[in-house]
C-alpha cells in the first residue's frame, strides 16, 4: 500500500488527475500466483490489455512472466518491453487473417477462436505453425454479464460442441493443435468455475494428439468493496494440482498449464487521484464534482464497478454522504450515496484499485486530456507517461 503522504506528494508534484502505480505490489501479486501454483507446471501470461504502459510491462518481464496480447499493437508493445516471441500469446477476437499473418511473422504463440480462420490458417501453414484453440466451454461466470466471456451466447471461442468440426479441419489441413484455451470471464471468485472449466477442457484433450498446453485464461477476482474477498489462490492452486495429478494418473498425460491474469496482477497496484472542483447542495443530494470523469475511469459508468473512494486531504473531517460525479457532459457518476470525510474544493480524492482497465480504457471525450501516469519504485515517484496537452489532441488532425 502506498502511504497517503506519498499519494499527496504525487498529486502535488505531477498534478491531477493522475494514475499512480506501485511496482512492488505488481511483483507481490506475481509472486503470490507463482507460490499458489507451485505444485503444477504453470506459466503466467500477463493479460496486458489491463494496463499496457511499457514501463509496467517491463516489471512483469523482469519477474519472468509471459504476456497475453489481444491486438497486434499489444504484441509490438510487449516486444518493446523485452518479451521474446515464445513468451507472447496472441489471443485476439474478430480480427482478420492479415492480423494473424503479421503475428506469425513475429513468431508469437497464436490462439485461434473461429472455425473459418482456423481453416484458412491450416491451409496456409499446414503443420508448420502449431496453434492454440480457444474453446467456448458454455459456462456462465464472472462479475456480471458484460464481463462474462464463456457462456453459450458469448462471441468468444469455438463452441465446445463443435470439436468434431475442429477435428475435420485438422484432418483436411494437417494443422497442429498444441494447446486448448478457455477464458470464461472476469472477477470469478467461485473456485468450482475454474475446476469445471478445467474438467471440460481435460475431457476434450483426447481429441488432440499433439497437445502440450492447457490454457485456463484469467479472471481471478480481486476485492473492490470493503467486505469483498478475492479468489482464494492458494486453494485454487491445490484444487488444480489435485485435478491434474488425478488426470495424469488415469491417462499418463501431462500438460503445461497457462494462466492469463490481468486484473489480479495490476489492479491493486493502481491509485487514481483527482481533485474536488466543486460541491453542490441539491434538494436531496450533495454532489462532489471532480476534475475528471468517465473519460478517465469508465468502469463505474460502463459496468457499475465499485471503487473505494476517500478524501485523503481531510481524513478527520466529518463523514457526509455524497454523489461523486465527473465533469463530462453526460451522466457521469463515480459513486452514489457514498460516505466521505467532508469534501472542500481542492481536496484530493483517491480511487483505489485503479490499476486495471483504468487509464487503459480512458479517452479524450469532451476534448479533455488524458491523465499522466506515475510509477512508485525503489522509494521514489517516476513519471512514466506525461500528461496530454491540446497539441496531442490536434496531432493527426489534417488542417488546411
Ligand atoms: C481480458 C482477458 C484476460 C484477463 O482477464 P482479467 O479479468 O483481467 O484477469 C485473460 N485472457 C483473455 C483472453 C482476455 O481477453
mmCIF file of C-alpha atoms and ligand atoms in Angstrom:
data_model
loop_
_atom_site.group_PDB
_atom_site.id
_atom_site.type_symbol
_atom_site.label_atom_id
_atom_site.label_comp_id
_atom_site.label_asym_id
_atom_site.label_seq_id
_atom_site.Cartn_x
_atom_site.Cartn_y
_atom_site.Cartn_z
ATOM 1 C CA UNK A 1 0.000 0.000 0.000
ATOM 2 C CA UNK A 2 1.251 3.452 -0.852
ATOM 3 C CA UNK A 3 1.001 5.906 2.038
ATOM 4 C CA UNK A 4 -1.320 8.898 1.965
ATOM 5 C CA UNK A 5 1.788 11.063 2.168
ATOM 6 C CA UNK A 6 3.270 9.517 -0.984
ATOM 7 C CA UNK A 7 -0.025 9.956 -2.836
ATOM 8 C CA UNK A 8 -0.404 13.589 -1.770
ATOM 9 C CA UNK A 9 3.182 14.223 -2.840
ATOM 10 C CA UNK A 10 2.438 12.645 -6.228
ATOM 11 C CA UNK A 11 -0.656 14.827 -6.707
ATOM 12 C CA UNK A 12 1.326 17.869 -5.716
ATOM 13 C CA UNK A 13 4.296 17.138 -7.931
ATOM 14 C CA UNK A 14 2.581 15.817 -11.064
ATOM 15 C CA UNK A 15 -0.878 17.381 -10.801
ATOM 16 C CA UNK A 16 -4.274 15.701 -11.115
ATOM 17 C CA UNK A 17 -5.991 13.699 -12.488
ATOM 18 C CA UNK A 18 -3.176 11.220 -12.046
ATOM 19 C CA UNK A 19 -2.665 7.461 -12.121
ATOM 20 C CA UNK A 20 -0.035 6.171 -9.679
ATOM 21 C CA UNK A 21 1.171 2.548 -9.734
ATOM 22 C CA UNK A 22 3.118 0.724 -7.051
ATOM 23 C CA UNK A 23 5.736 -1.538 -8.670
ATOM 24 C CA UNK A 24 6.246 -3.635 -5.542
ATOM 25 C CA UNK A 25 2.562 -4.604 -5.446
ATOM 26 C CA UNK A 26 2.746 -5.939 -9.023
ATOM 27 C CA UNK A 27 5.791 -8.009 -8.089
ATOM 28 C CA UNK A 28 3.996 -9.256 -4.969
ATOM 29 C CA UNK A 29 0.911 -10.340 -6.932
ATOM 30 C CA UNK A 30 3.083 -12.195 -9.427
ATOM 31 C CA UNK A 31 4.923 -13.954 -6.590
ATOM 32 C CA UNK A 32 1.570 -14.877 -4.984
ATOM 33 C CA UNK A 33 0.495 -16.676 -8.164
ATOM 34 C CA UNK A 34 3.810 -18.496 -8.553
ATOM 35 C CA UNK A 35 3.562 -19.633 -4.950
ATOM 36 C CA UNK A 36 -0.089 -20.748 -5.252
ATOM 37 C CA UNK A 37 0.609 -22.836 -8.381
ATOM 38 C CA UNK A 38 3.901 -24.315 -7.177
ATOM 39 C CA UNK A 39 2.658 -27.928 -7.393
ATOM 40 C CA UNK A 40 1.908 -27.694 -11.122
ATOM 41 C CA UNK A 41 3.878 -26.803 -14.233
ATOM 42 C CA UNK A 42 2.273 -23.352 -14.538
ATOM 43 C CA UNK A 43 3.268 -20.379 -16.684
ATOM 44 C CA UNK A 44 1.721 -16.948 -16.148
ATOM 45 C CA UNK A 45 0.946 -14.701 -19.132
ATOM 46 C CA UNK A 46 0.001 -11.190 -18.052
ATOM 47 C CA UNK A 47 -3.169 -10.120 -19.934
ATOM 48 C CA UNK A 48 -1.711 -6.747 -20.797
ATOM 49 C CA UNK A 49 -4.893 -5.065 -22.024
ATOM 50 C CA UNK A 50 -5.464 -4.246 -18.340
ATOM 51 C CA UNK A 51 -2.533 -1.815 -18.352
ATOM 52 C CA UNK A 52 -0.068 -1.502 -21.224
ATOM 53 C CA UNK A 53 2.383 1.213 -20.245
ATOM 54 C CA UNK A 54 5.683 -0.304 -21.423
ATOM 55 C CA UNK A 55 7.277 0.505 -18.050
ATOM 56 C CA UNK A 56 4.674 -1.741 -16.388
ATOM 57 C CA UNK A 57 5.233 -4.488 -18.979
ATOM 58 C CA UNK A 58 8.954 -4.334 -18.176
ATOM 59 C CA UNK A 59 8.294 -5.060 -14.497
ATOM 60 C CA UNK A 60 6.481 -8.282 -15.372
ATOM 61 C CA UNK A 61 9.086 -9.167 -17.982
ATOM 62 C CA UNK A 62 11.768 -8.888 -15.292
ATOM 63 C CA UNK A 63 9.731 -11.104 -12.964
ATOM 64 C CA UNK A 64 9.751 -13.827 -15.614
ATOM 65 C CA UNK A 65 6.110 -13.564 -16.694
ATOM 66 C CA UNK A 66 4.824 -14.223 -20.198
ATOM 67 C CA UNK A 67 2.310 -11.868 -21.786
ATOM 68 C CA UNK A 68 -1.139 -12.230 -23.381
ATOM 69 C CA UNK A 69 -1.910 -9.780 -26.192
ATOM 70 C CA UNK A 70 -5.246 -9.167 -27.899
ATOM 71 C CA UNK A 71 -4.057 -6.888 -30.704
ATOM 72 C CA UNK A 72 -1.027 -6.708 -32.940
ATOM 73 C CA UNK A 73 -0.050 -3.403 -31.340
ATOM 74 C CA UNK A 74 -0.035 -5.059 -27.926
ATOM 75 C CA UNK A 75 2.310 -7.695 -29.365
ATOM 76 C CA UNK A 76 4.622 -4.927 -30.551
ATOM 77 C CA UNK A 77 4.484 -3.145 -27.178
ATOM 78 C CA UNK A 78 5.356 -6.439 -25.474
ATOM 79 C CA UNK A 79 8.381 -6.826 -27.714
ATOM 80 C CA UNK A 80 9.412 -3.258 -26.912
ATOM 81 C CA UNK A 81 9.318 -4.225 -23.244
ATOM 82 C CA UNK A 82 11.691 -7.127 -23.948
ATOM 83 C CA UNK A 83 9.371 -10.148 -24.166
ATOM 84 C CA UNK A 84 10.660 -12.737 -26.623
ATOM 85 C CA UNK A 85 8.208 -14.304 -29.081
ATOM 86 C CA UNK A 86 7.798 -17.538 -27.202
ATOM 87 C CA UNK A 87 6.711 -15.678 -24.069
ATOM 88 C CA UNK A 88 3.916 -13.938 -26.006
ATOM 89 C CA UNK A 89 0.438 -15.307 -26.829
ATOM 90 C CA UNK A 90 -1.708 -13.519 -29.362
ATOM 91 C CA UNK A 91 -5.360 -14.057 -28.341
ATOM 92 C CA UNK A 92 -7.486 -11.755 -30.479
ATOM 93 C CA UNK A 93 -11.179 -11.944 -31.321
ATOM 94 C CA UNK A 94 -12.871 -10.865 -34.541
ATOM 95 C CA UNK A 95 -9.675 -9.901 -36.322
ATOM 96 C CA UNK A 96 -8.906 -10.540 -39.976
ATOM 97 C CA UNK A 97 -6.431 -13.102 -41.293
ATOM 98 C CA UNK A 98 -3.976 -10.321 -42.133
ATOM 99 C CA UNK A 99 -3.507 -9.553 -38.424
ATOM 100 C CA UNK A 100 -2.769 -13.230 -37.770
ATOM 101 C CA UNK A 101 -0.224 -13.209 -40.589
ATOM 102 C CA UNK A 102 1.504 -10.219 -39.040
ATOM 103 C CA UNK A 103 1.646 -12.042 -35.712
ATOM 104 C CA UNK A 104 3.069 -15.201 -37.284
ATOM 105 C CA UNK A 105 5.820 -13.117 -38.884
ATOM 106 C CA UNK A 106 6.775 -12.153 -35.330
ATOM 107 C CA UNK A 107 6.694 -15.885 -34.396
ATOM 108 C CA UNK A 108 4.476 -15.486 -31.320
ATOM 109 C CA UNK A 109 2.089 -18.132 -29.985
ATOM 110 C CA UNK A 110 -1.212 -17.928 -31.815
ATOM 111 C CA UNK A 111 -4.636 -18.532 -30.323
ATOM 112 C CA UNK A 112 -7.493 -19.028 -32.811
ATOM 113 C CA UNK A 113 -11.151 -18.705 -31.810
ATOM 114 C CA UNK A 114 -13.050 -19.114 -35.058
ATOM 115 C CA UNK A 115 -13.571 -22.123 -37.362
ATOM 116 C CA UNK A 116 -13.162 -20.316 -40.683
ATOM 117 C CA UNK A 117 -9.934 -18.655 -39.548
ATOM 118 C CA UNK A 118 -8.655 -21.995 -38.317
ATOM 119 C CA UNK A 119 -9.331 -23.449 -41.740
ATOM 120 C CA UNK A 120 -7.600 -20.556 -43.504
ATOM 121 C CA UNK A 121 -4.669 -20.784 -41.120
ATOM 122 C CA UNK A 122 -4.432 -24.528 -41.709
ATOM 123 C CA UNK A 123 -4.451 -24.174 -45.489
ATOM 124 C CA UNK A 124 -1.778 -21.517 -45.259
ATOM 125 C CA UNK A 125 0.566 -23.112 -42.738
ATOM 126 C CA UNK A 126 -0.334 -26.817 -42.583
ATOM 127 C CA UNK A 127 1.520 -28.380 -39.677
ATOM 128 C CA UNK A 128 4.338 -25.803 -39.767
ATOM 129 C CA UNK A 129 2.820 -23.387 -37.229
ATOM 130 C CA UNK A 130 1.181 -25.197 -34.298
ATOM 131 C CA UNK A 131 -1.667 -23.221 -32.729
ATOM 132 C CA UNK A 132 -3.741 -22.921 -29.595
ATOM 133 C CA UNK A 133 -7.522 -23.071 -29.934
ATOM 134 C CA UNK A 134 -9.926 -21.093 -27.801
ATOM 135 C CA UNK A 135 -12.953 -23.133 -26.816
ATOM 136 C CA UNK A 136 -16.199 -21.705 -25.526
ATOM 137 C CA UNK A 137 -16.983 -24.013 -22.591
ATOM 138 C CA UNK A 138 -20.576 -22.749 -22.140
ATOM 139 C CA UNK A 139 -20.034 -21.687 -18.557
ATOM 140 C CA UNK A 140 -21.754 -18.593 -17.147
ATOM 141 C CA UNK A 141 -19.285 -16.948 -14.793
ATOM 142 C CA UNK A 142 -17.835 -13.613 -13.803
ATOM 143 C CA UNK A 143 -18.815 -10.429 -12.025
ATOM 144 C CA UNK A 144 -21.629 -9.537 -14.451
ATOM 145 C CA UNK A 145 -22.863 -10.263 -17.967
ATOM 146 C CA UNK A 146 -20.678 -7.597 -19.564
ATOM 147 C CA UNK A 147 -17.549 -9.305 -18.298
ATOM 148 C CA UNK A 148 -18.678 -12.902 -18.910
ATOM 149 C CA UNK A 149 -16.981 -14.420 -21.929
ATOM 150 C CA UNK A 150 -17.523 -18.178 -21.789
ATOM 151 C CA UNK A 151 -21.293 -18.561 -21.847
ATOM 152 C CA UNK A 152 -23.231 -20.149 -24.681
ATOM 153 C CA UNK A 153 -24.129 -16.823 -26.290
ATOM 154 C CA UNK A 154 -20.668 -15.285 -25.977
ATOM 155 C CA UNK A 155 -18.839 -14.265 -29.160
ATOM 156 C CA UNK A 156 -15.610 -15.762 -27.839
ATOM 157 C CA UNK A 157 -14.185 -19.145 -28.715
ATOM 158 C CA UNK A 158 -15.310 -22.134 -30.740
ATOM 159 C CA UNK A 159 -18.196 -23.942 -29.074
ATOM 160 C CA UNK A 160 -17.102 -26.981 -27.142
ATOM 161 C CA UNK A 161 -19.862 -28.786 -29.047
ATOM 162 C CA UNK A 162 -18.044 -28.124 -32.334
ATOM 163 C CA UNK A 163 -14.888 -30.050 -31.526
ATOM 164 C CA UNK A 164 -15.747 -32.525 -34.298
ATOM 165 C CA UNK A 165 -15.626 -29.621 -36.782
ATOM 166 C CA UNK A 166 -12.176 -28.676 -35.455
ATOM 167 C CA UNK A 167 -11.156 -32.310 -35.981
ATOM 168 C CA UNK A 168 -12.363 -32.149 -39.595
ATOM 169 C CA UNK A 169 -10.230 -29.066 -40.210
ATOM 170 C CA UNK A 170 -7.229 -30.765 -38.625
ATOM 171 C CA UNK A 171 -7.677 -33.705 -40.996
ATOM 172 C CA UNK A 172 -8.194 -31.552 -44.082
ATOM 173 C CA UNK A 173 -5.343 -29.116 -43.470
ATOM 174 C CA UNK A 174 -2.917 -31.016 -41.273
ATOM 175 C CA UNK A 175 -2.860 -28.137 -38.783
ATOM 176 C CA UNK A 176 -1.276 -28.999 -35.434
ATOM 177 C CA UNK A 177 -3.111 -28.043 -32.249
ATOM 178 C CA UNK A 178 -0.627 -27.634 -29.407
ATOM 179 C CA UNK A 179 -2.947 -26.081 -26.853
ATOM 180 C CA UNK A 180 -6.545 -25.671 -25.747
ATOM 181 C CA UNK A 181 -7.671 -22.413 -24.161
ATOM 182 C CA UNK A 182 -10.683 -21.138 -22.243
ATOM 183 C CA UNK A 183 -11.311 -17.769 -20.596
ATOM 184 C CA UNK A 184 -14.716 -17.654 -19.001
ATOM 185 C CA UNK A 185 -14.833 -14.087 -17.676
ATOM 186 C CA UNK A 186 -13.568 -11.604 -15.167
ATOM 187 C CA UNK A 187 -13.926 -11.389 -11.377
ATOM 188 C CA UNK A 188 -14.562 -15.086 -10.815
ATOM 189 C CA UNK A 189 -14.419 -15.983 -7.146
ATOM 190 C CA UNK A 190 -16.028 -19.401 -7.245
ATOM 191 C CA UNK A 191 -13.232 -21.972 -7.476
ATOM 192 C CA UNK A 192 -15.662 -24.508 -8.878
ATOM 193 C CA UNK A 193 -15.899 -22.437 -12.065
ATOM 194 C CA UNK A 194 -12.189 -22.919 -12.705
ATOM 195 C CA UNK A 195 -12.341 -26.600 -11.819
ATOM 196 C CA UNK A 196 -15.407 -27.133 -14.025
ATOM 197 C CA UNK A 197 -13.676 -25.365 -16.921
ATOM 198 C CA UNK A 198 -10.565 -27.435 -16.404
ATOM 199 C CA UNK A 199 -12.542 -30.679 -16.349
ATOM 200 C CA UNK A 200 -14.374 -29.743 -19.556
ATOM 201 C CA UNK A 201 -11.072 -28.977 -21.281
ATOM 202 C CA UNK A 202 -9.322 -32.079 -19.966
ATOM 203 C CA UNK A 203 -12.188 -34.122 -21.327
ATOM 204 C CA UNK A 204 -11.522 -32.721 -24.818
ATOM 205 C CA UNK A 205 -7.760 -33.310 -24.742
ATOM 206 C CA UNK A 206 -8.239 -36.860 -26.038
ATOM 207 C CA UNK A 207 -9.178 -35.441 -29.453
ATOM 208 C CA UNK A 208 -5.855 -33.613 -29.824
ATOM 209 C CA UNK A 209 -2.841 -35.931 -30.136
ATOM 210 C CA UNK A 210 -0.183 -33.192 -30.160
ATOM 211 C CA UNK A 211 -1.491 -31.270 -27.194
ATOM 212 C CA UNK A 212 1.084 -29.877 -24.749
ATOM 213 C CA UNK A 213 -0.691 -26.874 -23.200
ATOM 214 C CA UNK A 214 -3.913 -26.253 -21.330
ATOM 215 C CA UNK A 215 -4.566 -22.510 -21.017
ATOM 216 C CA UNK A 216 -7.179 -21.592 -18.428
ATOM 217 C CA UNK A 217 -7.306 -17.857 -19.120
ATOM 218 C CA UNK A 218 -7.603 -15.164 -16.462
ATOM 219 C CA UNK A 219 -10.437 -13.725 -14.444
ATOM 220 C CA UNK A 220 -9.212 -14.035 -10.864
ATOM 221 C CA UNK A 221 -11.164 -11.743 -8.606
ATOM 222 C CA UNK A 222 -9.617 -9.003 -6.530
ATOM 223 C CA UNK A 223 -11.639 -7.331 -3.772
ATOM 224 C CA UNK A 224 -13.119 -3.962 -4.723
ATOM 225 C CA UNK A 225 -15.681 -3.400 -1.957
ATOM 226 C CA UNK A 226 -14.516 -3.277 1.661
ATOM 227 C CA UNK A 227 -16.274 -6.536 2.633
ATOM 228 C CA UNK A 228 -15.341 -8.475 -0.500
ATOM 229 C CA UNK A 229 -12.797 -11.245 -0.789
ATOM 230 C CA UNK A 230 -10.855 -12.184 -3.899
ATOM 231 C CA UNK A 231 -10.233 -15.585 -5.436
ATOM 232 C CA UNK A 232 -8.503 -17.819 -2.896
ATOM 233 C CA UNK A 233 -5.403 -18.502 -4.978
ATOM 234 C CA UNK A 234 -3.813 -20.919 -2.540
ATOM 235 C CA UNK A 235 -6.975 -23.080 -2.517
ATOM 236 C CA UNK A 236 -7.263 -22.828 -6.298
ATOM 237 C CA UNK A 237 -3.638 -23.902 -6.709
ATOM 238 C CA UNK A 238 -4.275 -27.002 -4.586
ATOM 239 C CA UNK A 239 -7.519 -27.922 -6.370
ATOM 240 C CA UNK A 240 -5.861 -27.544 -9.712
ATOM 241 C CA UNK A 241 -2.882 -29.649 -8.758
ATOM 242 C CA UNK A 242 -5.228 -32.363 -7.409
ATOM 243 C CA UNK A 243 -7.221 -32.386 -10.649
ATOM 244 C CA UNK A 244 -4.129 -32.518 -12.845
ATOM 245 C CA UNK A 245 -2.466 -35.195 -10.764
ATOM 246 C CA UNK A 246 -5.587 -37.384 -10.894
ATOM 247 C CA UNK A 247 -5.762 -36.870 -14.665
ATOM 248 C CA UNK A 248 -2.119 -37.808 -15.071
ATOM 249 C CA UNK A 249 -2.597 -40.940 -13.045
ATOM 250 C CA UNK A 250 -5.527 -42.133 -15.105
ATOM 251 C CA UNK A 251 -4.251 -41.162 -18.566
ATOM 252 C CA UNK A 252 -0.480 -40.895 -18.254
ATOM 253 C CA UNK A 253 -0.710 -37.474 -19.903
ATOM 254 C CA UNK A 254 0.876 -34.321 -18.576
ATOM 255 C CA UNK A 255 0.266 -30.762 -19.749
ATOM 256 C CA UNK A 256 1.803 -27.407 -19.089
ATOM 257 C CA UNK A 257 -0.813 -25.051 -17.607
ATOM 258 C CA UNK A 258 -1.035 -21.432 -18.713
ATOM 259 C CA UNK A 259 -2.938 -18.643 -16.971
ATOM 260 C CA UNK A 260 -3.625 -15.118 -18.260
ATOM 261 C CA UNK A 261 -4.447 -12.866 -15.326
ATOM 262 C CA UNK A 262 -4.893 -9.160 -15.955
ATOM 263 C CA UNK A 263 -6.723 -7.614 -13.026
ATOM 264 C CA UNK A 264 -5.060 -9.828 -10.445
ATOM 265 C CA UNK A 265 -1.592 -8.601 -11.380
ATOM 266 C CA UNK A 266 -2.153 -4.871 -11.686
ATOM 267 C CA UNK A 267 -5.491 -3.760 -10.242
ATOM 268 C CA UNK A 268 -4.445 -3.240 -6.654
ATOM 269 C CA UNK A 269 -1.196 -1.556 -7.637
ATOM 270 C CA UNK A 270 -3.129 1.384 -9.073
ATOM 271 C CA UNK A 271 -4.334 4.612 -7.429
ATOM 272 C CA UNK A 272 -6.318 7.258 -9.253
ATOM 273 C CA UNK A 273 -6.066 10.773 -7.828
ATOM 274 C CA UNK A 274 -8.460 13.567 -8.725
ATOM 275 C CA UNK A 275 -9.219 16.972 -7.273
ATOM 276 C CA UNK A 276 -12.586 18.157 -5.963
ATOM 277 C CA UNK A 277 -13.551 21.172 -8.031
ATOM 278 C CA UNK A 278 -16.925 21.929 -6.519
ATOM 279 C CA UNK A 279 -19.522 20.772 -4.072
ATOM 280 C CA UNK A 280 -23.180 21.365 -4.800
ATOM 281 C CA UNK A 281 -26.109 21.039 -2.451
ATOM 282 C CA UNK A 282 -29.231 19.928 -4.337
ATOM 283 C CA UNK A 283 -32.701 19.431 -2.838
ATOM 284 C CA UNK A 284 -31.992 15.805 -1.931
ATOM 285 C CA UNK A 285 -28.342 15.107 -2.737
ATOM 286 C CA UNK A 286 -24.956 16.673 -2.170
ATOM 287 C CA UNK A 287 -22.580 16.410 -5.106
ATOM 288 C CA UNK A 288 -18.823 16.425 -5.249
ATOM 289 C CA UNK A 289 -17.693 17.382 -8.751
ATOM 290 C CA UNK A 290 -14.125 16.353 -9.554
ATOM 291 C CA UNK A 291 -11.650 17.318 -12.282
ATOM 292 C CA UNK A 292 -12.074 14.003 -14.114
ATOM 293 C CA UNK A 293 -14.847 11.772 -15.388
ATOM 294 C CA UNK A 294 -15.713 8.557 -17.178
ATOM 295 C CA UNK A 295 -13.308 9.649 -19.897
ATOM 296 C CA UNK A 296 -10.528 8.741 -17.427
ATOM 297 C CA UNK A 297 -12.100 5.932 -15.381
ATOM 298 C CA UNK A 298 -15.029 4.352 -17.156
ATOM 299 C CA UNK A 299 -15.574 1.261 -15.018
ATOM 300 C CA UNK A 300 -18.329 2.693 -12.771
ATOM 301 C CA UNK A 301 -20.396 4.003 -15.701
ATOM 302 C CA UNK A 302 -19.563 1.108 -18.031
ATOM 303 C CA UNK A 303 -20.289 -1.828 -15.803
ATOM 304 C CA UNK A 304 -21.406 -0.468 -12.464
ATOM 305 C CA UNK A 305 -17.994 -1.186 -10.996
ATOM 306 C CA UNK A 306 -17.343 -0.165 -7.417
ATOM 307 C CA UNK A 307 -14.172 1.683 -6.453
ATOM 308 C CA UNK A 308 -13.312 2.597 -2.902
ATOM 309 C CA UNK A 309 -13.156 6.415 -2.745
ATOM 310 C CA UNK A 310 -11.632 8.511 0.043
ATOM 311 C CA UNK A 311 -10.857 12.138 0.722
ATOM 312 C CA UNK A 312 -7.178 11.951 1.580
ATOM 313 C CA UNK A 313 -6.905 15.702 2.173
ATOM 314 C CA UNK A 314 -9.330 15.674 5.105
ATOM 315 C CA UNK A 315 -9.064 12.271 6.808
ATOM 316 C CA UNK A 316 -10.520 13.554 10.080
ATOM 317 C CA UNK A 317 -13.354 15.528 8.531
ATOM 318 C CA UNK A 318 -16.974 14.816 9.444
ATOM 319 C CA UNK A 319 -18.481 11.935 7.441
ATOM 320 C CA UNK A 320 -21.032 13.110 4.881
ATOM 321 C CA UNK A 321 -22.962 11.389 2.118
ATOM 322 C CA UNK A 322 -22.200 12.438 -1.445
ATOM 323 C CA UNK A 323 -22.780 11.612 -5.060
ATOM 324 C CA UNK A 324 -19.322 11.782 -6.589
ATOM 325 C CA UNK A 325 -19.573 12.965 -10.156
ATOM 326 C CA UNK A 326 -17.259 13.741 -13.053
ATOM 327 C CA UNK A 327 -17.077 16.766 -15.317
ATOM 328 C CA UNK A 328 -18.185 15.086 -18.555
ATOM 329 C CA UNK A 329 -21.318 16.488 -20.164
ATOM 330 C CA UNK A 330 -23.328 13.293 -19.920
ATOM 331 C CA UNK A 331 -24.462 11.382 -16.887
ATOM 332 C CA UNK A 332 -21.125 10.827 -15.226
ATOM 333 C CA UNK A 333 -21.338 9.343 -11.756
ATOM 334 C CA UNK A 334 -18.452 7.604 -9.997
ATOM 335 C CA UNK A 335 -20.480 6.751 -6.883
ATOM 336 C CA UNK A 336 -23.961 7.253 -5.483
ATOM 337 C CA UNK A 337 -24.664 7.967 -1.790
ATOM 338 C CA UNK A 338 -21.089 7.421 -0.699
ATOM 339 C CA UNK A 339 -19.767 8.405 2.735
ATOM 340 C CA UNK A 340 -16.680 10.588 2.572
ATOM 341 C CA UNK A 341 -14.926 12.821 5.030
ATOM 342 C CA UNK A 342 -16.215 16.314 4.366
ATOM 343 C CA UNK A 343 -15.058 17.480 0.943
ATOM 344 C CA UNK A 344 -13.839 21.021 0.344
ATOM 345 C CA UNK A 345 -12.811 22.460 -3.007
ATOM 346 C CA UNK A 346 -9.236 21.428 -3.943
ATOM 347 C CA UNK A 347 -9.252 18.329 -1.734
ATOM 348 C CA UNK A 348 -7.533 15.310 -3.279
ATOM 349 C CA UNK A 349 -9.900 12.386 -3.774
ATOM 350 C CA UNK A 350 -8.451 8.884 -4.082
ATOM 351 C CA UNK A 351 -9.862 5.935 -6.044
ATOM 352 C CA UNK A 352 -8.358 2.583 -5.063
ATOM 353 C CA UNK A 353 -7.865 -0.475 -7.224
ATOM 354 C CA UNK A 354 -7.482 1.605 -10.353
ATOM 355 C CA UNK A 355 -4.564 -0.209 -11.978
ATOM 356 C CA UNK A 356 -6.593 -2.461 -14.284
ATOM 357 C CA UNK A 357 -8.829 -1.097 -17.051
ATOM 358 C CA UNK A 358 -8.392 2.435 -15.698
ATOM 359 C CA UNK A 359 -6.007 4.511 -17.792
ATOM 360 C CA UNK A 360 -6.232 1.801 -20.399
ATOM 361 C CA UNK A 361 -9.889 2.471 -21.169
ATOM 362 C CA UNK A 362 -9.517 6.239 -20.994
ATOM 363 C CA UNK A 363 -10.437 8.505 -23.884
ATOM 364 C CA UNK A 364 -10.323 12.138 -24.933
ATOM 365 C CA UNK A 365 -14.101 12.568 -24.834
ATOM 366 C CA UNK A 366 -15.085 16.233 -24.331
ATOM 367 C CA UNK A 367 -11.639 17.086 -25.715
ATOM 368 C CA UNK A 368 -10.074 16.651 -22.339
ATOM 369 C CA UNK A 369 -6.511 15.455 -21.979
ATOM 370 C CA UNK A 370 -5.788 12.029 -20.645
ATOM 371 C CA UNK A 371 -4.047 11.867 -17.250
ATOM 372 C CA UNK A 372 -0.363 11.351 -16.566
ATOM 373 C CA UNK A 373 0.920 8.036 -15.182
ATOM 374 C CA UNK A 374 3.485 7.739 -12.405
ATOM 375 C CA UNK A 375 5.307 4.676 -11.074
ATOM 376 C CA UNK A 376 6.403 4.364 -7.447
ATOM 377 C CA UNK A 377 9.515 2.210 -7.496
ATOM 378 C CA UNK A 378 12.592 1.898 -5.284
ATOM 379 C CA UNK A 379 11.220 4.525 -2.938
ATOM 380 C CA UNK A 380 10.622 7.255 -5.489
ATOM 381 C CA UNK A 381 7.988 8.546 -7.884
ATOM 382 C CA UNK A 382 8.814 8.391 -11.578
ATOM 383 C CA UNK A 383 6.782 9.855 -14.431
ATOM 384 C CA UNK A 384 6.041 7.067 -16.956
ATOM 385 C CA UNK A 385 3.571 8.927 -19.197
ATOM 386 C CA UNK A 386 3.355 12.679 -19.409
ATOM 387 C CA UNK A 387 0.040 14.449 -19.195
ATOM 388 C CA UNK A 388 -1.535 15.146 -22.578
ATOM 389 C CA UNK A 389 -1.902 18.652 -23.975
ATOM 390 C CA UNK A 390 -4.023 20.309 -26.639
ATOM 391 C CA UNK A 391 -1.217 19.516 -29.109
ATOM 392 C CA UNK A 392 -1.810 15.799 -28.551
ATOM 393 C CA UNK A 393 -5.483 16.269 -29.368
ATOM 394 C CA UNK A 394 -4.618 18.175 -32.543
ATOM 395 C CA UNK A 395 -1.915 15.725 -33.605
ATOM 396 C CA UNK A 396 -3.190 13.743 -36.532
ATOM 397 C CA UNK A 397 -5.893 16.224 -37.435
ATOM 398 C CA UNK A 398 -5.372 17.312 -41.034
ATOM 399 C CA UNK A 399 -5.596 21.116 -41.257
ATOM 400 C CA UNK A 400 -5.587 23.222 -44.413
HETATM 401 C C1 LIG B 1 -9.096 -9.802 -20.675
HETATM 402 C C2 LIG B 1 -8.529 -11.166 -20.802
HETATM 403 C C3 LIG B 1 -7.892 -11.788 -19.718
HETATM 404 C C4 LIG B 1 -7.756 -11.136 -18.368
HETATM 405 O O1 LIG B 1 -8.905 -11.007 -17.636
HETATM 406 P P1 LIG B 1 -8.802 -10.456 -16.124
HETATM 407 O O2 LIG B 1 -10.202 -10.479 -15.650
HETATM 408 O O3 LIG B 1 -8.244 -9.085 -16.189
HETATM 409 O O4 LIG B 1 -7.917 -11.392 -15.383
HETATM 410 C C5 LIG B 1 -7.340 -13.026 -19.930
HETATM 411 N N1 LIG B 1 -7.417 -13.663 -21.124
HETATM 412 C C6 LIG B 1 -8.034 -13.091 -22.177
HETATM 413 C C7 LIG B 1 -8.064 -13.823 -23.454
HETATM 414 C C8 LIG B 1 -8.610 -11.847 -22.057
HETATM 415 O O5 LIG B 1 -9.231 -11.294 -23.105
#
